[in-house]
PDB file of C-alpha atoms and ligand atoms in Angstrom:
ATOM      1  CA  MET A   1      -1.884  17.220   5.546  1.00 94.00           C
ATOM      2  CA  ASN A   2      -1.131  15.205   2.440  1.00 96.00           C
ATOM      3  CA  LEU A   3       1.312  12.155   3.276  1.00 97.00           C
ATOM      4  CA  ILE A   4       2.702   9.179   1.391  1.00 97.00           C
ATOM      5  CA  PHE A   5       3.141   6.070   2.778  1.00 97.00           C
ATOM      6  CA  THR A   6       5.656   3.786   1.179  1.00 97.00           C
ATOM      7  CA  GLY A   7       7.485   0.954   2.303  1.00 96.00           C
ATOM      8  CA  PRO A   8       8.185  -3.119   0.536  1.00 96.00           C
ATOM      9  CA  GLN A   9       5.415  -5.295   0.756  1.00 93.00           C
ATOM     10  CA  GLY A  10       4.324  -6.692   3.465  1.00 92.00           C
ATOM     11  CA  SER A  11       5.271  -4.001   5.352  1.00 95.00           C
ATOM     12  CA  GLY A  12       2.088  -2.852   6.976  1.00 94.00           C
ATOM     13  CA  LYS A  13       1.526  -0.016   5.018  1.00 95.00           C
ATOM     14  CA  GLY A  14      -1.679  -0.970   4.047  1.00 93.00           C
ATOM     15  CA  THR A  15      -2.949  -1.241   7.770  1.00 91.00           C
ATOM     16  CA  GLN A  16      -0.748   1.811   9.753  1.00 96.00           C
ATOM     17  CA  SER A  17      -2.172   3.876   6.616  1.00 97.00           C
ATOM     18  CA  ILE A  18      -5.562   2.926   6.830  1.00 95.00           C
ATOM     19  CA  ARG A  19      -5.128   3.263  11.081  1.00 96.00           C
ATOM     20  CA  VAL A  20      -3.139   7.030  10.680  1.00 98.00           C
ATOM     21  CA  ALA A  21      -6.006   8.148   8.419  1.00 97.00           C
ATOM     22  CA  ARG A  22      -8.762   7.238  11.105  1.00 96.00           C
ATOM     23  CA  LYS A  23      -6.700   8.897  13.852  1.00 97.00           C
ATOM     24  CA  LEU A  24      -5.843  12.126  11.684  1.00 96.00           C
ATOM     25  CA  LYS A  25      -9.096  12.435   9.850  1.00 96.00           C
ATOM     26  CA  LEU A  26      -7.212  12.439   6.173  1.00 96.00           C
ATOM     27  CA  CYS A  27      -8.137  10.351   3.327  1.00 96.00           C
ATOM     28  CA  HIS A  28      -7.096   7.142   2.527  1.00 96.00           C
ATOM     29  CA  ILE A  29      -6.308   6.934  -1.109  1.00 96.00           C
ATOM     30  CA  SER A  30      -4.898   3.191  -2.045  1.00 96.00           C
ATOM     31  CA  SER A  31      -3.596   2.637  -5.450  1.00 96.00           C
ATOM     32  CA  GLY A  32      -3.678  -0.966  -5.009  1.00 94.00           C
ATOM     33  CA  ASP A  33      -7.533  -1.386  -4.220  1.00 92.00           C
ATOM     34  CA  MET A  34      -8.536   1.003  -6.812  1.00 94.00           C
ATOM     35  CA  LEU A  35      -7.086  -1.372  -9.126  1.00 94.00           C
ATOM     36  CA  ARG A  36      -8.458  -4.348  -7.694  1.00 92.00           C
ATOM     37  CA  ASN A  37     -11.838  -2.753  -8.063  1.00 91.00           C
ATOM     38  CA  VAL A  38     -12.315  -1.180 -11.144  1.00 92.00           C
ATOM     39  CA  LYS A  39     -14.588  -3.154 -13.478  1.00 91.00           C
ATOM     40  CA  GLY A  40     -15.298  -3.161 -16.959  1.00 90.00           C
ATOM     41  CA  ARG A  41     -13.468  -4.304 -19.955  1.00 89.00           C
ATOM     42  CA  LEU A  42      -9.869  -2.847 -18.199  1.00 90.00           C
ATOM     43  CA  LYS A  43      -9.817  -5.202 -15.767  1.00 93.00           C
ATOM     44  CA  ILE A  44      -8.710  -8.528 -17.274  1.00 94.00           C
ATOM     45  CA  LYS A  45      -5.747  -6.590 -18.144  1.00 93.00           C
ATOM     46  CA  ILE A  46      -5.319  -5.331 -15.039  1.00 95.00           C
ATOM     47  CA  ASN A  47      -5.889  -8.562 -13.276  1.00 94.00           C
ATOM     48  CA  ASN A  48      -3.009  -9.828 -15.754  1.00 94.00           C
ATOM     49  CA  ILE A  49      -0.751  -7.495 -14.946  1.00 95.00           C
ATOM     50  CA  MET A  50      -1.072  -7.350 -11.008  1.00 95.00           C
ATOM     51  CA  ASP A  51      -0.937 -11.519 -10.859  1.00 92.00           C
ATOM     52  CA  LYS A  52       2.449 -11.147 -12.398  1.00 92.00           C
ATOM     53  CA  GLY A  53       3.191  -8.874  -9.601  1.00 92.00           C
ATOM     54  CA  ASN A  54       4.182  -6.314 -12.729  1.00 95.00           C
ATOM     55  CA  LEU A  55       3.780  -2.376 -12.501  1.00 96.00           C
ATOM     56  CA  VAL A  56       0.357  -0.921 -14.312  1.00 96.00           C
ATOM     57  CA  PRO A  57       1.390   1.284 -17.012  1.00 96.00           C
ATOM     58  CA  ASP A  58       1.522   5.399 -15.712  1.00 96.00           C
ATOM     59  CA  ASN A  59      -0.965   7.002 -17.494  1.00 94.00           C
ATOM     60  CA  LEU A  60      -3.456   4.052 -16.535  1.00 93.00           C
ATOM     61  CA  ILE A  61      -2.868   4.565 -12.462  1.00 94.00           C
ATOM     62  CA  PHE A  62      -2.318   7.971 -13.101  1.00 93.00           C
ATOM     63  CA  LYS A  63      -6.031   8.513 -14.748  1.00 89.00           C
ATOM     64  CA  ILE A  64      -7.630   6.677 -12.198  1.00 90.00           C
ATOM     65  CA  LEU A  65      -5.742   8.305  -9.178  1.00 92.00           C
ATOM     66  CA  LYS A  66      -5.951  11.593  -9.946  1.00 89.00           C
ATOM     67  CA  GLU A  67      -9.782  12.834  -9.825  1.00 85.00           C
ATOM     68  CA  LYS A  68      -9.691  11.194  -6.215  1.00 89.00           C
ATOM     69  CA  LEU A  69      -6.553  12.860  -5.165  1.00 88.00           C
ATOM     70  CA  LEU A  70      -8.661  16.123  -5.930  1.00 85.00           C
ATOM     71  CA  ASP A  71     -11.939  15.717  -4.915  1.00 87.00           C
ATOM     72  CA  SER A  72     -13.386  18.072  -2.211  1.00 87.00           C
ATOM     73  CA  LYS A  73     -13.585  15.156   0.372  1.00 89.00           C
ATOM     74  CA  CYS A  74      -9.763  15.145   0.515  1.00 91.00           C
ATOM     75  CA  LYS A  75      -9.343  19.044   1.391  1.00 87.00           C
ATOM     76  CA  ASN A  76      -8.321  17.972   4.903  1.00 91.00           C
ATOM     77  CA  GLY A  77      -5.801  16.281   3.202  1.00 96.00           C
ATOM     78  CA  PHE A  78      -4.787  12.384   2.363  1.00 96.00           C
ATOM     79  CA  ILE A  79      -2.244   9.183   3.170  1.00 97.00           C
ATOM     80  CA  LEU A  80      -1.372   7.847  -0.167  1.00 97.00           C
ATOM     81  CA  ASP A  81      -0.740   3.944  -0.019  1.00 97.00           C
ATOM     82  CA  GLY A  82       0.901   2.151  -2.626  1.00 96.00           C
ATOM     83  CA  PHE A  83       1.729   5.720  -5.141  1.00 96.00           C
ATOM     84  CA  PRO A  84       4.261   6.767  -6.600  1.00 96.00           C
ATOM     85  CA  ARG A  85       6.270   3.751  -7.220  1.00 96.00           C
ATOM     86  CA  ASN A  86       8.553   4.820  -9.828  1.00 96.00           C
ATOM     87  CA  ILE A  87      10.344   8.070 -10.670  1.00 94.00           C
ATOM     88  CA  ASN A  88       7.462   8.848 -13.463  1.00 95.00           C
ATOM     89  CA  GLN A  89       4.395   8.661 -10.811  1.00 95.00           C
ATOM     90  CA  ALA A  90       6.587  10.931  -8.793  1.00 94.00           C
ATOM     91  CA  LYS A  91       7.017  13.967 -11.255  1.00 92.00           C
ATOM     92  CA  ALA A  92       3.537  13.419 -12.311  1.00 93.00           C
ATOM     93  CA  LEU A  93       2.513  13.808  -8.472  1.00 94.00           C
ATOM     94  CA  ARG A  94       4.813  17.319  -7.359  1.00 91.00           C
ATOM     95  CA  LYS A  95       3.042  18.732 -10.375  1.00 92.00           C
ATOM     96  CA  ILE A  96      -0.728  18.481  -9.080  1.00 91.00           C
ATOM     97  CA  VAL A  97      -0.130  18.283  -5.420  1.00 92.00           C
ATOM     98  CA  ASN A  98       1.621  19.270  -2.386  1.00 93.00           C
ATOM     99  CA  ILE A  99       3.176  16.501  -0.296  1.00 95.00           C
ATOM    100  CA  ASP A 100       4.295  16.821   3.471  1.00 95.00           C
ATOM    101  CA  LYS A 101       6.141  14.125   4.367  1.00 96.00           C
ATOM    102  CA  VAL A 102       6.836  10.876   3.495  1.00 96.00           C
ATOM    103  CA  ILE A 103       6.544   7.540   6.192  1.00 97.00           C
ATOM    104  CA  GLU A 104       8.968   4.792   5.157  1.00 97.00           C
ATOM    105  CA  ILE A 105       8.142   1.866   6.457  1.00 97.00           C
ATOM    106  CA  VAL A 106      11.156  -0.679   6.599  1.00 97.00           C
ATOM    107  CA  ILE A 107      11.315  -4.421   6.613  1.00 97.00           C
ATOM    108  CA  SER A 108      13.960  -6.752   5.490  1.00 97.00           C
ATOM    109  CA  ASP A 109      12.980  -8.806   2.191  1.00 95.00           C
ATOM    110  CA  LYS A 110      13.133 -12.005   4.080  1.00 94.00           C
ATOM    111  CA  GLU A 111      10.907 -10.636   6.546  1.00 94.00           C
ATOM    112  CA  ALA A 112       8.733  -9.449   3.837  1.00 94.00           C
ATOM    113  CA  LEU A 113       7.972 -12.761   1.963  1.00 92.00           C
ATOM    114  CA  GLU A 114       7.409 -14.468   5.800  1.00 90.00           C
ATOM    115  CA  ARG A 115       4.797 -11.955   5.883  1.00 91.00           C
ATOM    116  CA  ILE A 116       2.949 -12.297   2.258  1.00 92.00           C
ATOM    117  CA  SER A 117       3.198 -15.968   2.145  1.00 90.00           C
ATOM    118  CA  GLY A 118       0.766 -15.944   5.558  1.00 91.00           C
ATOM    119  CA  ARG A 119      -1.038 -13.133   5.046  1.00 91.00           C
ATOM    120  CA  ARG A 120      -5.273 -13.249   4.537  1.00 93.00           C
ATOM    121  CA  ILE A 121      -7.754 -11.382   3.968  1.00 92.00           C
ATOM    122  CA  CYS A 122     -11.477 -11.304   4.633  1.00 93.00           C
ATOM    123  CA  VAL A 123     -13.543 -11.216   1.496  1.00 94.00           C
ATOM    124  CA  LYS A 124     -16.248  -9.155   2.816  1.00 94.00           C
ATOM    125  CA  CYS A 125     -14.832  -6.144   5.183  1.00 92.00           C
ATOM    126  CA  GLY A 126     -10.752  -6.493   3.560  1.00 87.00           C
ATOM    127  CA  ALA A 127      -9.169  -7.322   7.491  1.00 87.00           C
ATOM    128  CA  ILE A 128      -5.925  -8.666   6.723  1.00 86.00           C
ATOM    129  CA  TYR A 129      -4.647 -11.130   9.228  1.00 89.00           C
ATOM    130  CA  ASN A 130      -1.200 -13.302   9.378  1.00 87.00           C
ATOM    131  CA  ILE A 131      -1.673 -16.753   9.570  1.00 88.00           C
ATOM    132  CA  ASN A 132       1.870 -17.496  10.548  1.00 83.00           C
ATOM    133  CA  ASN A 133       1.771 -15.223  13.380  1.00 76.00           C
ATOM    134  CA  SER A 134      -1.939 -14.347  14.549  1.00 73.00           C
ATOM    135  CA  ARG A 135      -4.116 -17.666  13.152  1.00 80.00           C
ATOM    136  CA  PRO A 136      -7.639 -16.193  13.976  1.00 85.00           C
ATOM    137  CA  LYS A 137      -9.124 -18.463  16.531  1.00 86.00           C
ATOM    138  CA  THR A 138     -12.389 -19.200  13.985  1.00 87.00           C
ATOM    139  CA  GLY A 139      -9.810 -20.652  11.601  1.00 88.00           C
ATOM    140  CA  ASN A 140     -10.387 -19.484   7.963  1.00 91.00           C
ATOM    141  CA  ILE A 141     -13.208 -16.912   9.002  1.00 94.00           C
ATOM    142  CA  CYS A 142     -12.732 -13.153  10.383  1.00 93.00           C
ATOM    143  CA  VAL A 143     -13.146 -12.945  14.038  1.00 93.00           C
ATOM    144  CA  LYS A 144     -14.741  -9.069  12.805  1.00 92.00           C
ATOM    145  CA  CYS A 145     -17.551  -9.867  10.793  1.00 95.00           C
ATOM    146  CA  GLY A 146     -17.661 -13.424   9.690  1.00 95.00           C
ATOM    147  CA  GLY A 147     -16.290 -12.776   5.698  1.00 95.00           C
ATOM    148  CA  LYS A 148     -14.530 -15.768   4.228  1.00 96.00           C
ATOM    149  CA  LEU A 149     -10.536 -14.858   4.515  1.00 95.00           C
ATOM    150  CA  ILE A 150      -8.400 -15.815   1.215  1.00 95.00           C
ATOM    151  CA  SER A 151      -4.834 -15.472   0.114  1.00 93.00           C
ATOM    152  CA  ARG A 152      -4.569 -12.033  -2.594  1.00 88.00           C
ATOM    153  CA  LYS A 153      -3.883 -13.482  -5.671  1.00 88.00           C
ATOM    154  CA  ASP A 154      -0.628 -12.095  -6.190  1.00 88.00           C
ATOM    155  CA  ASP A 155       0.441 -13.308  -2.387  1.00 90.00           C
ATOM    156  CA  ASN A 156       2.378 -16.035  -4.314  1.00 89.00           C
ATOM    157  CA  ILE A 157       6.343 -16.728  -3.881  1.00 89.00           C
ATOM    158  CA  LYS A 158       6.940 -15.640  -7.798  1.00 91.00           C
ATOM    159  CA  SER A 159       5.108 -12.758  -7.597  1.00 92.00           C
ATOM    160  CA  ILE A 160       5.980 -11.320  -4.167  1.00 92.00           C
ATOM    161  CA  LYS A 161       9.610 -11.840  -5.557  1.00 93.00           C
ATOM    162  CA  LYS A 162       8.588  -9.955  -8.426  1.00 94.00           C
ATOM    163  CA  ARG A 163       7.156  -6.957  -6.352  1.00 95.00           C
ATOM    164  CA  LEU A 164      10.183  -6.413  -4.126  1.00 96.00           C
ATOM    165  CA  GLU A 165      12.482  -7.040  -7.661  1.00 96.00           C
ATOM    166  CA  ILE A 166      10.505  -3.848  -8.793  1.00 96.00           C
ATOM    167  CA  TYR A 167      10.312  -2.048  -4.973  1.00 96.00           C
ATOM    168  CA  HIS A 168      14.196  -2.285  -4.686  1.00 96.00           C
ATOM    169  CA  LYS A 169      14.682  -1.001  -8.226  1.00 96.00           C
ATOM    170  CA  GLU A 170      11.998   1.733  -9.522  1.00 96.00           C
ATOM    171  CA  THR A 171      10.177   2.797  -6.097  1.00 96.00           C
ATOM    172  CA  GLU A 172      12.844   2.773  -2.892  1.00 93.00           C
ATOM    173  CA  GLY A 173      15.118   5.521  -4.927  1.00 91.00           C
ATOM    174  CA  ILE A 174      12.463   7.710  -5.490  1.00 91.00           C
ATOM    175  CA  PHE A 175      11.843   8.597  -1.687  1.00 88.00           C
ATOM    176  CA  THR A 176      15.407  10.005  -1.524  1.00 83.00           C
ATOM    177  CA  ILE A 177      13.856  13.153  -3.299  1.00 80.00           C
ATOM    178  CA  PHE A 178      10.677  12.993  -0.883  1.00 84.00           C
ATOM    179  CA  ASN A 179      13.509  13.204   2.529  1.00 85.00           C
ATOM    180  CA  SER A 180      11.090  10.289   4.039  1.00 93.00           C
ATOM    181  CA  ILE A 181      10.911   9.728   7.524  1.00 96.00           C
ATOM    182  CA  LYS A 182      11.898   5.859   8.299  1.00 96.00           C
ATOM    183  CA  ILE A 183       9.717   4.237  10.765  1.00 98.00           C
ATOM    184  CA  ASN A 184      10.602   0.456  12.060  1.00 98.00           C
ATOM    185  CA  GLY A 185       8.510  -1.834  10.408  1.00 97.00           C
ATOM    186  CA  GLU A 186       9.341  -5.472  12.379  1.00 96.00           C
ATOM    187  CA  LYS A 187       8.187  -3.798  15.299  1.00 96.00           C
ATOM    188  CA  SER A 188       4.879  -4.804  16.436  1.00 93.00           C
ATOM    189  CA  ALA A 189       1.673  -3.454  14.897  1.00 93.00           C
ATOM    190  CA  ASP A 190       1.308  -1.151  17.865  1.00 97.00           C
ATOM    191  CA  ILE A 191       4.776   0.481  18.552  1.00 98.00           C
ATOM    192  CA  VAL A 192       4.681   1.242  14.567  1.00 98.00           C
ATOM    193  CA  PHE A 193       1.767   3.318  14.574  1.00 98.00           C
ATOM    194  CA  LYS A 194       2.673   5.093  18.071  1.00 98.00           C
ATOM    195  CA  SER A 195       5.829   5.884  16.097  1.00 98.00           C
ATOM    196  CA  ILE A 196       4.494   7.050  12.826  1.00 98.00           C
ATOM    197  CA  ILE A 197       2.389   9.375  14.959  1.00 98.00           C
ATOM    198  CA  LYS A 198       5.262  11.344  16.602  1.00 97.00           C
ATOM    199  CA  ASN A 199       6.660  12.093  13.703  1.00 97.00           C
ATOM    200  CA  LEU A 200       3.807  13.726  11.784  1.00 96.00           C
ATOM    201  CA  ILE A 201       2.081  15.596  14.967  1.00 89.00           C
TER     202      ILE A 201
HETATM  203  P1  AMP B   1      -0.414  -3.037  -3.519  1.00 86.79           P
HETATM  204  O1  AMP B   1      -2.053  -3.154  -3.064  1.00 86.79           O
HETATM  205  O2  AMP B   1      -0.222  -1.921  -2.938  1.00 86.79           O
HETATM  206  O3  AMP B   1       0.487  -4.110  -2.684  1.00 86.79           O
HETATM  207  O4  AMP B   1      -0.421  -2.895  -4.785  1.00 86.79           O
HETATM  208  C1  AMP B   1      -0.950  -4.671  -5.396  1.00 86.79           C
HETATM  209  C2  AMP B   1      -0.686  -4.243  -6.547  1.00 86.79           C
HETATM  210  O5  AMP B   1      -1.407  -3.374  -7.767  1.00 86.79           O
HETATM  211  C3  AMP B   1       0.740  -4.104  -7.631  1.00 86.79           C
HETATM  212  O6  AMP B   1       1.994  -5.490  -7.254  1.00 86.79           O
HETATM  213  C4  AMP B   1       0.620  -3.395  -8.884  1.00 86.79           C
HETATM  214  O7  AMP B   1       0.009  -4.609  -9.762  1.00 86.79           O
HETATM  215  C5  AMP B   1      -0.434  -2.754  -8.839  1.00 86.79           C
HETATM  216  N1  AMP B   1       0.066  -1.412  -8.064  1.00 86.79           N
HETATM  217  C6  AMP B   1      -0.658  -0.574  -6.865  1.00 86.79           C
HETATM  218  N2  AMP B   1      -0.148   1.159  -7.130  1.00 86.79           N
HETATM  219  C7  AMP B   1       0.484   0.553  -8.363  1.00 86.79           C
HETATM  220  C8  AMP B   1       1.280   1.865  -8.666  1.00 86.79           C
HETATM  221  N3  AMP B   1       1.204   3.247  -8.091  1.00 86.79           N
HETATM  222  N4  AMP B   1       1.493   1.745  -9.865  1.00 86.79           N
HETATM  223  C9  AMP B   1       1.268   0.953 -10.773  1.00 86.79           C
HETATM  224  N5  AMP B   1       1.209  -0.292 -10.580  1.00 86.79           N
HETATM  225  C10 AMP B   1       0.874  -0.749  -9.106  1.00 86.79           C
END
């Protein structure tokens, strides 16, 4: 089963796609994570674009992703988290793989802004927290592994607004061609997870 998870920043698509991938034994492929892990001379260029909340060029992201999509380790299927983000990427994707379902997690911009401004990530294990609604008892320390919790560099108000603007302008519309399944992302993480699974099996 090949899936796409989409939704505005802060919708929980990252958290949910990791959870669903684990349950259904699929590869989790996050374009954002792949970009954050790029090493070498491209890193500075990519970081500059990401920090401002803009999209990196299509050819670059596609080059990074293509190998992973066709990797034999993902022959059971995959969940694409954060890709495609515009019509060009969607067209390129459809040329190389078949997509079975698209899960679109819907939240309001107000909710997105609140969630992202409180988002903290563990530098060691990548666990995601929201200090506005569930500040860990350990303060700025991850309860799972003891790593330090930090804000992502692009989780500042200016960049968040830019990312939401791009989402509405370039990303949202492309999922009508994929017939996406809309999930209310403003419920608790467990309820969202259950309704995604119900729609997949
Ligand atoms: P995310 O982790 O999905 O929130 O993505 C973080 C940032 O990575 C985005 O704001 C973009 O700068 C970049 N990015 C992630 N996925 C893509 C994509 N499919 N196309 C272009 N840029 C992307």
